[in-house]
Every structure is written in structure tokens, then in C-alpha cells.
mmCIF file with all atom_site columns, C-alpha atoms in Angstrom:
data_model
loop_
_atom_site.group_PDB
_atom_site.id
_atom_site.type_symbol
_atom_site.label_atom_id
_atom_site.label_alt_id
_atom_site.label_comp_id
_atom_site.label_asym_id
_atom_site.label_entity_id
_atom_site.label_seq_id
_atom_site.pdbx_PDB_ins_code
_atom_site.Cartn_x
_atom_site.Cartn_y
_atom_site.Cartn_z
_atom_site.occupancy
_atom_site.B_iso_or_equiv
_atom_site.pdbx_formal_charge
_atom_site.auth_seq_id
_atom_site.auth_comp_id
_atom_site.auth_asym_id
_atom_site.auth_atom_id
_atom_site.pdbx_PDB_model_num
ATOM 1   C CA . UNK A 1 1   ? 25.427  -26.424 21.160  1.00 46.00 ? 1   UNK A CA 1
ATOM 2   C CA . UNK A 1 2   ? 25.583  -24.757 17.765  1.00 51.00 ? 2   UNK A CA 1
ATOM 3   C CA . UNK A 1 3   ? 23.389  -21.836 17.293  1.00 55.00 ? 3   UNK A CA 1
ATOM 4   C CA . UNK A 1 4   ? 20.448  -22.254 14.888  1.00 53.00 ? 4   UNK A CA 1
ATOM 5   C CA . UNK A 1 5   ? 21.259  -19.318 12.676  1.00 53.00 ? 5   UNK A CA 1
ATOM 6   C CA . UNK A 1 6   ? 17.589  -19.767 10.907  1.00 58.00 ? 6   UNK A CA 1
ATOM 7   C CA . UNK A 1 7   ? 15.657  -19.273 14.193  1.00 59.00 ? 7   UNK A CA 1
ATOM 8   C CA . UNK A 1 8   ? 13.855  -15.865 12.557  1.00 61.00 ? 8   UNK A CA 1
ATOM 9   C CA . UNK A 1 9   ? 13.211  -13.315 15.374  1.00 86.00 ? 9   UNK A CA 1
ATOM 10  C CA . UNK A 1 10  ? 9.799   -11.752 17.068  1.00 91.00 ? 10  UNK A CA 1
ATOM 11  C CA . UNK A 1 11  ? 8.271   -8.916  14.763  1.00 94.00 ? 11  UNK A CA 1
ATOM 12  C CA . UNK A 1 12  ? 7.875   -5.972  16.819  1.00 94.00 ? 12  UNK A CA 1
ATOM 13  C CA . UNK A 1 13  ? 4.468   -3.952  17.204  1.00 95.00 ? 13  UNK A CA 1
ATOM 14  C CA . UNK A 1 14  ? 5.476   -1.438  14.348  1.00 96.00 ? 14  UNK A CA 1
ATOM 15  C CA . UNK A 1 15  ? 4.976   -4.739  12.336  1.00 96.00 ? 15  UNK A CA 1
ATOM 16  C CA . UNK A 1 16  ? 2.160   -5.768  14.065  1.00 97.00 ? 16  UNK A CA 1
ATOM 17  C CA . UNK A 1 17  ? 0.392   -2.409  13.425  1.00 97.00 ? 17  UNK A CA 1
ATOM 18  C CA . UNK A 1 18  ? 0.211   -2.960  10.119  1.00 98.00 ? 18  UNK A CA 1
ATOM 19  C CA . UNK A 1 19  ? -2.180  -5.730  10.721  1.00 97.00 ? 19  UNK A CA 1
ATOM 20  C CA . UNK A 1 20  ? -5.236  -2.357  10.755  1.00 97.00 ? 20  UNK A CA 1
ATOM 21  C CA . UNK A 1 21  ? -5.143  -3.088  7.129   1.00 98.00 ? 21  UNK A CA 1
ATOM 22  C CA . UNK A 1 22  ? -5.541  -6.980  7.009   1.00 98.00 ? 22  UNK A CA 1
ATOM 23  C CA . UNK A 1 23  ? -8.777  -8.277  5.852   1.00 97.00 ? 23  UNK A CA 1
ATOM 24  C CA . UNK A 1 24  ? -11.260 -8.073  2.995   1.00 98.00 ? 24  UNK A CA 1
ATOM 25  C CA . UNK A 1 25  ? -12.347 -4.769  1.619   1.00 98.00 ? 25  UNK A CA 1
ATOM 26  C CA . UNK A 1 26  ? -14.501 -2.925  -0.492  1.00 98.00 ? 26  UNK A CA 1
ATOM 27  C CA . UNK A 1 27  ? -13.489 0.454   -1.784  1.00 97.00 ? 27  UNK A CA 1
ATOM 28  C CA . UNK A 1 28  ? -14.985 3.298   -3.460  1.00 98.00 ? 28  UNK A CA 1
ATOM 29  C CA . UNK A 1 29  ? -12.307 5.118   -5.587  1.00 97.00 ? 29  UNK A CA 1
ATOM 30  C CA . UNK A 1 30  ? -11.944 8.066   -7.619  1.00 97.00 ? 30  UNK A CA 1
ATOM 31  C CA . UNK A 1 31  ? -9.290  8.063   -10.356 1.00 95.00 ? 31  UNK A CA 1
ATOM 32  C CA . UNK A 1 32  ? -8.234  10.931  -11.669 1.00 95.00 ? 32  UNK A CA 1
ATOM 33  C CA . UNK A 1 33  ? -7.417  11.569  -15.301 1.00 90.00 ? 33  UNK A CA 1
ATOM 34  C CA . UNK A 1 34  ? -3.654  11.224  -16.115 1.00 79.00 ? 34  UNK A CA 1
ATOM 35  C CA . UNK A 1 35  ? -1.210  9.716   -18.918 1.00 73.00 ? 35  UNK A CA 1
ATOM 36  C CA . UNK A 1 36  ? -2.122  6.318   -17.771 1.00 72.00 ? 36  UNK A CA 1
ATOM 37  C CA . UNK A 1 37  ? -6.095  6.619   -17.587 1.00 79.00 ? 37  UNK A CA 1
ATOM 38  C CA . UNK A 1 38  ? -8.419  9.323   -18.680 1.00 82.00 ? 38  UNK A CA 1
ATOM 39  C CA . UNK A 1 39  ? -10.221 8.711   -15.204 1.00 88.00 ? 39  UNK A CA 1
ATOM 40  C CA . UNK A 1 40  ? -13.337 8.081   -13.151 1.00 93.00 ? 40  UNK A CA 1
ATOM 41  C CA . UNK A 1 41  ? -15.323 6.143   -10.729 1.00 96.00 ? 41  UNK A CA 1
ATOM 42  C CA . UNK A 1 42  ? -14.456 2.867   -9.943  1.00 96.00 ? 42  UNK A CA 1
ATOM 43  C CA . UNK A 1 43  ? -15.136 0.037   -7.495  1.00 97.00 ? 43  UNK A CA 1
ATOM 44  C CA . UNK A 1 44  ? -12.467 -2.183  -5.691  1.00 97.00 ? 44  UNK A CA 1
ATOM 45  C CA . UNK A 1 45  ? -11.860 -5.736  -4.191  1.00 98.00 ? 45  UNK A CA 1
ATOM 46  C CA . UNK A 1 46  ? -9.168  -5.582  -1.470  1.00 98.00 ? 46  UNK A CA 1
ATOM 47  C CA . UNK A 1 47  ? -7.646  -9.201  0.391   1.00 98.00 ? 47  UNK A CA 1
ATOM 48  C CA . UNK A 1 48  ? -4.512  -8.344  2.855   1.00 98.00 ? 48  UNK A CA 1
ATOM 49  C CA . UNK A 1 49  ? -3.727  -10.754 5.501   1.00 98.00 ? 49  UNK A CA 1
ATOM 50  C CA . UNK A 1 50  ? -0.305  -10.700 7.582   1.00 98.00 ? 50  UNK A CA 1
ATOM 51  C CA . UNK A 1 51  ? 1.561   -13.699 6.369   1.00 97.00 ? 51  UNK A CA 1
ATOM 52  C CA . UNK A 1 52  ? 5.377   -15.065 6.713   1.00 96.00 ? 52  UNK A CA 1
ATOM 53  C CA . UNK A 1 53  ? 5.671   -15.137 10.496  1.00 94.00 ? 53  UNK A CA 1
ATOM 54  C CA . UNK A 1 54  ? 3.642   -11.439 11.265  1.00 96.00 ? 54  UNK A CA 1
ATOM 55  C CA . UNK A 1 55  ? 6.545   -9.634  9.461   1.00 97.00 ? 55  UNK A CA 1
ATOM 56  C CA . UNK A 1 56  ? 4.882   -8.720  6.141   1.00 98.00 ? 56  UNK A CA 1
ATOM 57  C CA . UNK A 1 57  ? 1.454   -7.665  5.298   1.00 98.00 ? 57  UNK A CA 1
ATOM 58  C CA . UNK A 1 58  ? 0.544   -8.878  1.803   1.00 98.00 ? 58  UNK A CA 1
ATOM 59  C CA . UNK A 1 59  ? -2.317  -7.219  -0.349  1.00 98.00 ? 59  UNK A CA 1
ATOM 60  C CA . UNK A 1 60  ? -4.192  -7.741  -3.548  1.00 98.00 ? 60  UNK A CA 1
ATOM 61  C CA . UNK A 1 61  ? -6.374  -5.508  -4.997  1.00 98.00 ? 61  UNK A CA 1
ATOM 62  C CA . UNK A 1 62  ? -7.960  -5.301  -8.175  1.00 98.00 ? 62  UNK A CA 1
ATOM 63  C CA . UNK A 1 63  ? -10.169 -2.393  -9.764  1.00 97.00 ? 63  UNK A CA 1
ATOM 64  C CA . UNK A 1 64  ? -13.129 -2.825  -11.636 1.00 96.00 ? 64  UNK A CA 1
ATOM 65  C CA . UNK A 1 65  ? -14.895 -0.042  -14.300 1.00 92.00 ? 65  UNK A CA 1
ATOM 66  C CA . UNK A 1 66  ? -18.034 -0.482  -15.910 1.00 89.00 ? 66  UNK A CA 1
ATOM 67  C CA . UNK A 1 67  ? -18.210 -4.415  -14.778 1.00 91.00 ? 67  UNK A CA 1
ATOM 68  C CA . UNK A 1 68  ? -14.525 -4.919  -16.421 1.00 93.00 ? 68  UNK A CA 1
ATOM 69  C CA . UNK A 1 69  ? -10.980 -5.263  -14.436 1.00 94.00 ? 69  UNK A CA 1
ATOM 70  C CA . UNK A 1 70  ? -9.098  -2.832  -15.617 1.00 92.00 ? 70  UNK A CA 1
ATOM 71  C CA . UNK A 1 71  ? -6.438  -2.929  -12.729 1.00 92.00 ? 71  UNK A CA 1
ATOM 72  C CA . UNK A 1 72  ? -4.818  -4.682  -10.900 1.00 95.00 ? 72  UNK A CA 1
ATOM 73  C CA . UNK A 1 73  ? -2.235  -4.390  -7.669  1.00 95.00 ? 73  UNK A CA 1
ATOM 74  C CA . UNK A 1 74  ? -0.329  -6.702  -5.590  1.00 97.00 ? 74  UNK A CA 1
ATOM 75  C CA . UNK A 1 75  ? 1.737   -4.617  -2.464  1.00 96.00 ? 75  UNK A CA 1
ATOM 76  C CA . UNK A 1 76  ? 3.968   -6.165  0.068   1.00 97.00 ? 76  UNK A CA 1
ATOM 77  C CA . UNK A 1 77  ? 4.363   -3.909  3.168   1.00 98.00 ? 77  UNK A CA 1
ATOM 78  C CA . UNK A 1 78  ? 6.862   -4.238  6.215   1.00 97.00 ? 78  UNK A CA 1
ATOM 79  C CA . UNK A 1 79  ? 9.031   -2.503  8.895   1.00 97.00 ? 79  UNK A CA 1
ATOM 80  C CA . UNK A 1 80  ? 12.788  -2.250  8.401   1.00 96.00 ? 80  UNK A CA 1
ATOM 81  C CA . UNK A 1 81  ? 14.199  -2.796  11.612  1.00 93.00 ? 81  UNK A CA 1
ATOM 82  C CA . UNK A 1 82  ? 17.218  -1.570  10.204  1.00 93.00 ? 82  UNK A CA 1
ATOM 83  C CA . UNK A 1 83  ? 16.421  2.615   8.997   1.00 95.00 ? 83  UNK A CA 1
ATOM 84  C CA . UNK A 1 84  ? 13.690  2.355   10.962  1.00 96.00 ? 84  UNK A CA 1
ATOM 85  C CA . UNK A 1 85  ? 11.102  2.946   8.222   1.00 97.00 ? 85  UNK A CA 1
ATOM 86  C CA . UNK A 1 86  ? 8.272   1.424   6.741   1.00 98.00 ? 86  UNK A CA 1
ATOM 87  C CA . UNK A 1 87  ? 8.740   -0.316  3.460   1.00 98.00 ? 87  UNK A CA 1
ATOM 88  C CA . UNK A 1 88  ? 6.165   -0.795  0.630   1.00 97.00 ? 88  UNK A CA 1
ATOM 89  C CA . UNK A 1 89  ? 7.294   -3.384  -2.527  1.00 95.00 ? 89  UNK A CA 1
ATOM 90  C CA . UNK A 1 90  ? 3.938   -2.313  -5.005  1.00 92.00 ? 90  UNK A CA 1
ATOM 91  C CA . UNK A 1 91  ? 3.625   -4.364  -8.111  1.00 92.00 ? 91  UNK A CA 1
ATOM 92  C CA . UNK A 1 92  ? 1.065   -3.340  -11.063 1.00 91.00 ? 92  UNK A CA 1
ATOM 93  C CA . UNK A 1 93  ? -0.706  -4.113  -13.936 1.00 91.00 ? 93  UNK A CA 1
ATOM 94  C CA . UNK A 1 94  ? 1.225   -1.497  -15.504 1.00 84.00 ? 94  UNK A CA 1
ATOM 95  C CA . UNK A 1 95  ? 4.009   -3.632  -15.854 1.00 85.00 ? 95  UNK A CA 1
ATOM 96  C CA . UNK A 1 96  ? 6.737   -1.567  -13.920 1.00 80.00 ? 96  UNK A CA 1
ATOM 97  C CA . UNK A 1 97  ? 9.328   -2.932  -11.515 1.00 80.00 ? 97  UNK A CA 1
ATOM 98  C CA . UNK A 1 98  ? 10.158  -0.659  -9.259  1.00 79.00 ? 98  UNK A CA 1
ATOM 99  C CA . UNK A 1 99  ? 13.648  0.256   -8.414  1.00 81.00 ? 99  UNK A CA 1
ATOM 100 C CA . UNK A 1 100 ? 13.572  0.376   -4.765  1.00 90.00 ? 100 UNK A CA 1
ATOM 101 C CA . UNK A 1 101 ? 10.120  -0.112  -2.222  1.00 95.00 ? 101 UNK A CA 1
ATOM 102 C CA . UNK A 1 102 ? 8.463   3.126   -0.948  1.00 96.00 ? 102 UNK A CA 1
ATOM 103 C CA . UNK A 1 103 ? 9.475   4.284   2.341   1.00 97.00 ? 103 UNK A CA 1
ATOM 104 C CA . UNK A 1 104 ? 8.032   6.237   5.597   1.00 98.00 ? 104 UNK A CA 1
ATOM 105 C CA . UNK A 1 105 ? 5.797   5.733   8.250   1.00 98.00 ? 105 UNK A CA 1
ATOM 106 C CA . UNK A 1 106 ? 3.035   6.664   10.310  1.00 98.00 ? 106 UNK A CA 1
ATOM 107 C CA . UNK A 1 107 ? 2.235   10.284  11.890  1.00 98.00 ? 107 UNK A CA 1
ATOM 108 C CA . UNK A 1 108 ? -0.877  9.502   14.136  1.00 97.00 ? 108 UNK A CA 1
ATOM 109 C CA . UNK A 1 109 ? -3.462  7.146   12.167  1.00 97.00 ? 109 UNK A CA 1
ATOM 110 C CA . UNK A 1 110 ? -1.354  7.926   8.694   1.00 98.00 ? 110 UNK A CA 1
ATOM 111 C CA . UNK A 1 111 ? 1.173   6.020   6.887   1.00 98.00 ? 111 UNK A CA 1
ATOM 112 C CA . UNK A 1 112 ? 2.378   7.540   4.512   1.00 98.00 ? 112 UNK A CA 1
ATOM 113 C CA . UNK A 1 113 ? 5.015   6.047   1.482   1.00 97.00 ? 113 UNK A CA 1
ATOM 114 C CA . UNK A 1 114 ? 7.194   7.845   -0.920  1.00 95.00 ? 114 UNK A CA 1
ATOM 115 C CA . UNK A 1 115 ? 9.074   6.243   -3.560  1.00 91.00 ? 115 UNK A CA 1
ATOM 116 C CA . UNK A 1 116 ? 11.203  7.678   -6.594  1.00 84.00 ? 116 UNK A CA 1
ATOM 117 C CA . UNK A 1 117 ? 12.125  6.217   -10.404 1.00 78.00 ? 117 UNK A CA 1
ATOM 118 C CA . UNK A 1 118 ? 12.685  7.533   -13.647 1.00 72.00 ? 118 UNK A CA 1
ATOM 119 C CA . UNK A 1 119 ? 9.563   8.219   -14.030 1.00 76.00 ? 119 UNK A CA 1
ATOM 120 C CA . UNK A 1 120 ? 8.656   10.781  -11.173 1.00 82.00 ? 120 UNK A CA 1
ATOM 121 C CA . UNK A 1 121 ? 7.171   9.997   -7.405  1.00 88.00 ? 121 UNK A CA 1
ATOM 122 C CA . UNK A 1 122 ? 4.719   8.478   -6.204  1.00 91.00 ? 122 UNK A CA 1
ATOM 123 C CA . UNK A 1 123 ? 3.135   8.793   -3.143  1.00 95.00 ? 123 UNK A CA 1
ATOM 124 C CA . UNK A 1 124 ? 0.602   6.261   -0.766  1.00 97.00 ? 124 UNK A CA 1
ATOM 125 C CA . UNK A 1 125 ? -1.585  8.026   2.072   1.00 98.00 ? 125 UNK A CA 1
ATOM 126 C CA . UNK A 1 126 ? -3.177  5.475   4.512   1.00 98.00 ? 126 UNK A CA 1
ATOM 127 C CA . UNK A 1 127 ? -5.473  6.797   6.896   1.00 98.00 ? 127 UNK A CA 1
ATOM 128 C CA . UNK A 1 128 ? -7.369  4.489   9.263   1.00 98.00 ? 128 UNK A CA 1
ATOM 129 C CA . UNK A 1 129 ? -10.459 6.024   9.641   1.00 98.00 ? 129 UNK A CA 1
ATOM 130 C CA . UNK A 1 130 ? -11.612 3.672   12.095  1.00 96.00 ? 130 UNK A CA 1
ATOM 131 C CA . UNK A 1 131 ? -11.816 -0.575  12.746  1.00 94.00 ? 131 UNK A CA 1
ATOM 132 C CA . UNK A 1 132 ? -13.631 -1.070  9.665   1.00 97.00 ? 132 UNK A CA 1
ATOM 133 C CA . UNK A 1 133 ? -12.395 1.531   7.196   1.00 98.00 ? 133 UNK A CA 1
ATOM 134 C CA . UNK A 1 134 ? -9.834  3.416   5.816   1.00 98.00 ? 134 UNK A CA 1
ATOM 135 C CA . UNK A 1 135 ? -8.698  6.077   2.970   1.00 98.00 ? 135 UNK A CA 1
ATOM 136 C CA . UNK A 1 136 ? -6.372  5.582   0.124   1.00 98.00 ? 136 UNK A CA 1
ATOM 137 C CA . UNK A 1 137 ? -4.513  8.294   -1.600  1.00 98.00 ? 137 UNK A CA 1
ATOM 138 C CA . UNK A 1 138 ? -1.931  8.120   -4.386  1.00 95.00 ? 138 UNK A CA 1
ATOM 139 C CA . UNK A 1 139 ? -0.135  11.391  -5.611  1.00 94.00 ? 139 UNK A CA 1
ATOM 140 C CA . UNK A 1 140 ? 2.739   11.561  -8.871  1.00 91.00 ? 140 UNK A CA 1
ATOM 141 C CA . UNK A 1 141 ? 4.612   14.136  -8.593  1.00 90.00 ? 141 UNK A CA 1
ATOM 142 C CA . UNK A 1 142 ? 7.898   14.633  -11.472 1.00 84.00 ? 142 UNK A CA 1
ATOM 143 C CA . UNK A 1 143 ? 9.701   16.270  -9.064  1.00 80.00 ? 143 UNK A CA 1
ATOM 144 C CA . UNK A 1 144 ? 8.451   14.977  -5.401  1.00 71.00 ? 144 UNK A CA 1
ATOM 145 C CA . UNK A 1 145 ? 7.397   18.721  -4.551  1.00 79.00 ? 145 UNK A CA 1
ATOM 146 C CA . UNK A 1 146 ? 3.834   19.605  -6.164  1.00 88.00 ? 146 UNK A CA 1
ATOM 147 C CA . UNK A 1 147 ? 1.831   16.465  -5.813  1.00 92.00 ? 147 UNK A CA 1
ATOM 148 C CA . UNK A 1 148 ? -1.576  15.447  -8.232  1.00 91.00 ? 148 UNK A CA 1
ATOM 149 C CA . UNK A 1 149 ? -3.887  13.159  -6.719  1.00 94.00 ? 149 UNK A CA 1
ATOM 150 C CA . UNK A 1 150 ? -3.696  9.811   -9.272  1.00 93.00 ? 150 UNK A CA 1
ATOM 151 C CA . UNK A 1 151 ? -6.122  8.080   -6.973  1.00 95.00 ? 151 UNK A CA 1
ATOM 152 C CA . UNK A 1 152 ? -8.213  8.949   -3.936  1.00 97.00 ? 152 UNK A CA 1
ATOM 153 C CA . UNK A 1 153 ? -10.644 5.893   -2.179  1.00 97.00 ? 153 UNK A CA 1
ATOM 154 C CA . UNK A 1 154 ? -12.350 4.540   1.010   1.00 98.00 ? 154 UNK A CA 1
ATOM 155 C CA . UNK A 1 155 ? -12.292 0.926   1.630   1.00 98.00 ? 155 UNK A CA 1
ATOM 156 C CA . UNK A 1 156 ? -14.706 -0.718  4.163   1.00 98.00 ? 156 UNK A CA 1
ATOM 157 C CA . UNK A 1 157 ? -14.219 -4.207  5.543   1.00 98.00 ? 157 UNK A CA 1
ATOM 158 C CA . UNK A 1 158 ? -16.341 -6.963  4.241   1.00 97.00 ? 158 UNK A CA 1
ATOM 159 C CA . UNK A 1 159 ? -17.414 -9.124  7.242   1.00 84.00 ? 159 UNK A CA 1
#
């Protein structure tokens, strides 16, 4: 009998742990002045759900200031069986592809994701505070040493 070579396997729990973040959310964010923004307070409409067999979480966001969008963010997060690492593909309404997905992975009740380009390093800090919320924060650093907070947030679940 031939061997169905698109039979996909099982994800495995590091996969399945990134479900924490599924869901619909509400975040409170703080964005810090810097060459893309001159900064401030801003609200935030999060919808993740684990999609594509329970291998890849998939998350829209978009930010709101002074009733306006004035960002938005679509990430696509999974484990690499392979390094053993967590991945992160982010896409933004900044327009830049990025040249390779963040990578890491978690240390307790943080993930955390570092990727590199031409234009310096960013940084993503998940921390689950608990079932129904969890911190964001995203550091640029030009030379992936001294990091500046671009954005800091908490994000409670809308039930």
C-alpha cells in the first residue's frame, strides 16, 4: 500500500501551548515615541485563534488613537520542530517584509522573540499573566544589545 505522503503529523504540546494566546482581546498599550510614531496611549482589538490543523496560531490586531486606526498587525506564530524554536512571521502596516520570522521561546510564562534586518532588532515579550490576560512588550534595538521599549501593553480576554 503506498504511503500517503500528505498525511500531516500530530502538533506537539509546544504547539499546543501557544493556544494561551487564542481568543479575543482588549489591550491597553503604551507606545513610546520613536522614528515611526511620536507616541502615546492607545487602545487595541486582538482576534488569535489556532488554525491549520493546531500547528499555527494566527493573530490580528489593530490599534486605535483618538477613535482612528492608526495600526495595524497580522502575526503568524509556530514551533519548529526542526531547531527547536519558536517562530514568529509579523506583518505590519508599516509595509516591511521581514527577512526571516523571529525566533525563541518560552522561559517560565514568557515567550520571548528576536528577529534581525537591516534595519536593527526587534524584540516580542509575552507574558501570560494569567487565563484571561497577558503583557506585550516590543524593544528595537540597532545593535540587539541595549534595547528601547517601542511598545509596552496588557491585553484582557473579551468573553
Amino acid at each position: 500500500m503506498a504511503q500517503d505522503h500528505l498525511a500531516a503529523s500530530s502538533p506537539l504540546p509546544e504547539h499546543a501551548r501557544l493556544a494561551a494566546f487564542a481568543g479575543e482581546w482588549d489591550g491597553e498599550e503604551m507606545v513610546y515615541p520613536s522614528r515611526w510614531t511620536a507616541g502615546g496611549p492607545a487602545t487595541s482589538r486582538t482576534v488569535a485563534r489556532m488554525d491549520l490543523n493546531g500547528f499555527y496560531l494566527i493573530q490580528d490586531s489593530v490599534q486605535m488613537r483618538d477613535g482612528k486606526q492608526i495600526f495595524a498587525t497580522h502575526g503568524i506564530f509556530s514551533y519548529d520542530r526542526d531547531d527547536r524554536t519558536y517562530k514568529l512571521f509579523w506583518y505590519d502596516s508599516l509595509g516591511y517584509t521581514p527577512p526571516s520570522p523571529a525566533s525563541g521561546g518560552w522561559v517560565g510564562k514568557t515567550l520571548t522573540l528576536v528577529r534581525g534586518s537591516l534595519r536593527g532588532n526587534a524584540r516580542h515579550v509575552y507574558e501570560i499573566i494569567d487565563d484571561n490576560s497577558y503583557s506585550l512588550k516590543i524593544q528595537f534595538s540597532p545593535d540587539a544589545e541595549g534595547w528601547a521599549d517601542v511598545l509596552t501593553g496588557v491585553y484582557r480576554r473579551i468573553h
